[in-house]
Coordinates of C-alpha atoms in Angstrom, one line a residue:
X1 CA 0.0 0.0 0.0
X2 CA 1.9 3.1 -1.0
X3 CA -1.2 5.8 0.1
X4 CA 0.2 9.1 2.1
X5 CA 3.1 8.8 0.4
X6 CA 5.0 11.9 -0.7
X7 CA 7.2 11.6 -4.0
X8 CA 9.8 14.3 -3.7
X9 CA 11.7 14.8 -7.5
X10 CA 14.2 16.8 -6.6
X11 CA 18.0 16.3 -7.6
X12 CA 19.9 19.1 -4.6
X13 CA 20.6 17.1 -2.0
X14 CA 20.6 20.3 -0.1
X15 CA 17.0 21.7 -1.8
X16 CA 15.8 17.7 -1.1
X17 CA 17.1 18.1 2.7
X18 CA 15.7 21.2 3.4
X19 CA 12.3 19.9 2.1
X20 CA 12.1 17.2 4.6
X21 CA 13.5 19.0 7.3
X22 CA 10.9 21.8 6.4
X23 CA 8.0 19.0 6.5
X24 CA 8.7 17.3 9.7
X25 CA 9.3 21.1 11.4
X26 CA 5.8 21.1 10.2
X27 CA 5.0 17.9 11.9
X28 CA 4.3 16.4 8.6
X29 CA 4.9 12.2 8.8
X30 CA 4.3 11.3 5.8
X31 CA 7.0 8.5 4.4
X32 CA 9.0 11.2 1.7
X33 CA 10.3 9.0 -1.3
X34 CA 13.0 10.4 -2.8
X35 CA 13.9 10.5 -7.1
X36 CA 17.0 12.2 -7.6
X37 CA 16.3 12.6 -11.7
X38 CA 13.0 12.5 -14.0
X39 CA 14.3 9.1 -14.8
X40 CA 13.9 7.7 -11.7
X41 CA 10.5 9.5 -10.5
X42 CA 9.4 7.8 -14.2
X43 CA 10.7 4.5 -12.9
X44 CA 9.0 4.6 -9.2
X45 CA 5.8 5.7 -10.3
X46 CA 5.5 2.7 -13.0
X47 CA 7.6 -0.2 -11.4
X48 CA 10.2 0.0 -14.2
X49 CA 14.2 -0.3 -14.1
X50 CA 15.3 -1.0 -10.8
X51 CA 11.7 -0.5 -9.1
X52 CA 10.1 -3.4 -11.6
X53 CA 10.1 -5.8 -8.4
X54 CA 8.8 -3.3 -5.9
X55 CA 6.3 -2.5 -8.4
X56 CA 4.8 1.2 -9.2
X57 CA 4.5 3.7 -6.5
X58 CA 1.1 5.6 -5.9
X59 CA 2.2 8.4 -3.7
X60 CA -0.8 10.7 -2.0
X61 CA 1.2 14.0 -4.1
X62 CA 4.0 14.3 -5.9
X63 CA 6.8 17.2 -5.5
X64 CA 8.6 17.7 -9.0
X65 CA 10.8 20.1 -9.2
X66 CA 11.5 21.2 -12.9
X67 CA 15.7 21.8 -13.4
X68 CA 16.1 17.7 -13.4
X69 CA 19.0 15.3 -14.9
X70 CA 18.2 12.9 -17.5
X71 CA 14.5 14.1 -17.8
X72 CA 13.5 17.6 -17.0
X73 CA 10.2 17.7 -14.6
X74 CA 8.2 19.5 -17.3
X75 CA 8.4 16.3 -19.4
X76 CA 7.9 13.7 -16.5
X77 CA 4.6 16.0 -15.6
X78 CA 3.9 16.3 -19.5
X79 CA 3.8 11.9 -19.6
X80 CA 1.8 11.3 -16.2
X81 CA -1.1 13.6 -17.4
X82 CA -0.7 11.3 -20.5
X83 CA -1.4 8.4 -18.7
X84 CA -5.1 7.3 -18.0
X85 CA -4.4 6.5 -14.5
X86 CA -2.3 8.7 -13.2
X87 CA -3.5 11.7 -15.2
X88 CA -5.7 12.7 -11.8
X89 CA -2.6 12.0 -9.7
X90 CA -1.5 15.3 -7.1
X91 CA 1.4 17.2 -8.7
X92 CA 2.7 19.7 -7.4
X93 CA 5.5 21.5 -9.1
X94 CA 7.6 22.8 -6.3
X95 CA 10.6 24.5 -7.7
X96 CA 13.2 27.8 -7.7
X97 CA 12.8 28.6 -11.1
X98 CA 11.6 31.9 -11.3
X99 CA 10.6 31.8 -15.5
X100 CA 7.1 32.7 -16.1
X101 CA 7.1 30.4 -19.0
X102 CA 7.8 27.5 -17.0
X103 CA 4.9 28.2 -14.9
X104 CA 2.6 29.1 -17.9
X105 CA 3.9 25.6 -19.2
X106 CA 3.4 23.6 -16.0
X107 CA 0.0 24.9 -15.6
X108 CA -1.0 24.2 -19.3
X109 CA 0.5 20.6 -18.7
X110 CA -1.8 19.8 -15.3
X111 CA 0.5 20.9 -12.6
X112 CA -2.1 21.2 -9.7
X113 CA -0.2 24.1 -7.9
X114 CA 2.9 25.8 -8.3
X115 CA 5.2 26.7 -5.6
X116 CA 8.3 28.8 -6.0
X117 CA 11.0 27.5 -3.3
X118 CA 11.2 30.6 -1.2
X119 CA 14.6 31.4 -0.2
X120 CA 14.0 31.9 3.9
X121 CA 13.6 28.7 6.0
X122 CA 10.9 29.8 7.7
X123 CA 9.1 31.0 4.9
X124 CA 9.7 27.2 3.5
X125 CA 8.6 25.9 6.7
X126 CA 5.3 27.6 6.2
X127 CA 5.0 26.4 3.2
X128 CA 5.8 23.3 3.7
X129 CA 3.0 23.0 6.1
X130 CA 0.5 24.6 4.5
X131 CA 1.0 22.4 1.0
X132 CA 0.8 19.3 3.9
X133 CA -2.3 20.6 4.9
X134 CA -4.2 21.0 1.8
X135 CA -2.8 17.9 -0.2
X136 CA -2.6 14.9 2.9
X137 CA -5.1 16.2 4.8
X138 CA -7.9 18.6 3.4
X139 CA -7.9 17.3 -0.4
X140 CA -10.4 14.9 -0.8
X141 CA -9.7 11.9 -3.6
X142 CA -13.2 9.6 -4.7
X143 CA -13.1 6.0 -3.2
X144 CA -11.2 3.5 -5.3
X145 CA -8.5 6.5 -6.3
X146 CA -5.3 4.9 -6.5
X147 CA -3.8 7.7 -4.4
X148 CA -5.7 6.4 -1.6
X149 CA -5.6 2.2 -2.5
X150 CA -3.0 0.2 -3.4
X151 CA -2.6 0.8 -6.7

């Protein structure tokens, strides 16, 4: 069962740190599965490469940041809202890019929301919990949504 899970796509291990330090300051416990590259997030969410024996991953939201190795988070956005299943899943494009075309572009691919990393920790922090607060515990998901099953 992979529901509450948070998929985090970020490749800065500081920006990734920060993120989960900022979640659990926000009392947030929510297992945070980590993709370092668009590759990966790809692989986790469908079960493929070296995730085919866990299987695919159905995490409650997803965190994508955009500036990503191998496969930039506008494309792995772009091919989940391709898919029939996961085209309803939570994304969240959480990022530090400040290009309004980016966020044009995200927007016109499905992003959900779109969060620019603010710079301040305590402004993350706050952020942080109120993105926890609407997507694991106010946002509501129809019975049988594999967001909320296993998949």
């Amino acid at each position: 069962m992979n529901a509450n899970k948070i998929l985090l796509v970020e490749d800065n291990p500081d920006d990734e740190a920060l993120t989960i330090r900022a979640f659990r300051k926000s009392n947030i416990s929510n297992e945070i599965v980590v993709a370092r590259d668009g590759v990966e997030a790809l692989d986790m969410l469908y079960g493929t490469g070296p995730y085919a024996e866990a299987g695919p991953i159905w995490p409650q939201v997803v965190l994508l940041d955009l500036n990503l190795p191998k496969l930039d988070g506008l494309e792995v956005l772009r091919r989940i809202r391709e898919d029939e299943r996961r085209k309803s899943m939570a994304v969240v494009v959480l990022t530090s890019s400040k290009e309004e075309q980016d966020m044009v572009t995200g927007y016109e691919l499905g992003a959900n929301s779109y969060i620019r990393k603010p710079v301040d920790f305590e402004q993350f922090v706050d952020a942080a919990r109120q993105l926890g607060l609407y997507w694991l515990v106010l946002n509501q998901y129809p019975d049988g949504h594999p967001s909320i099953s296993s998949g």
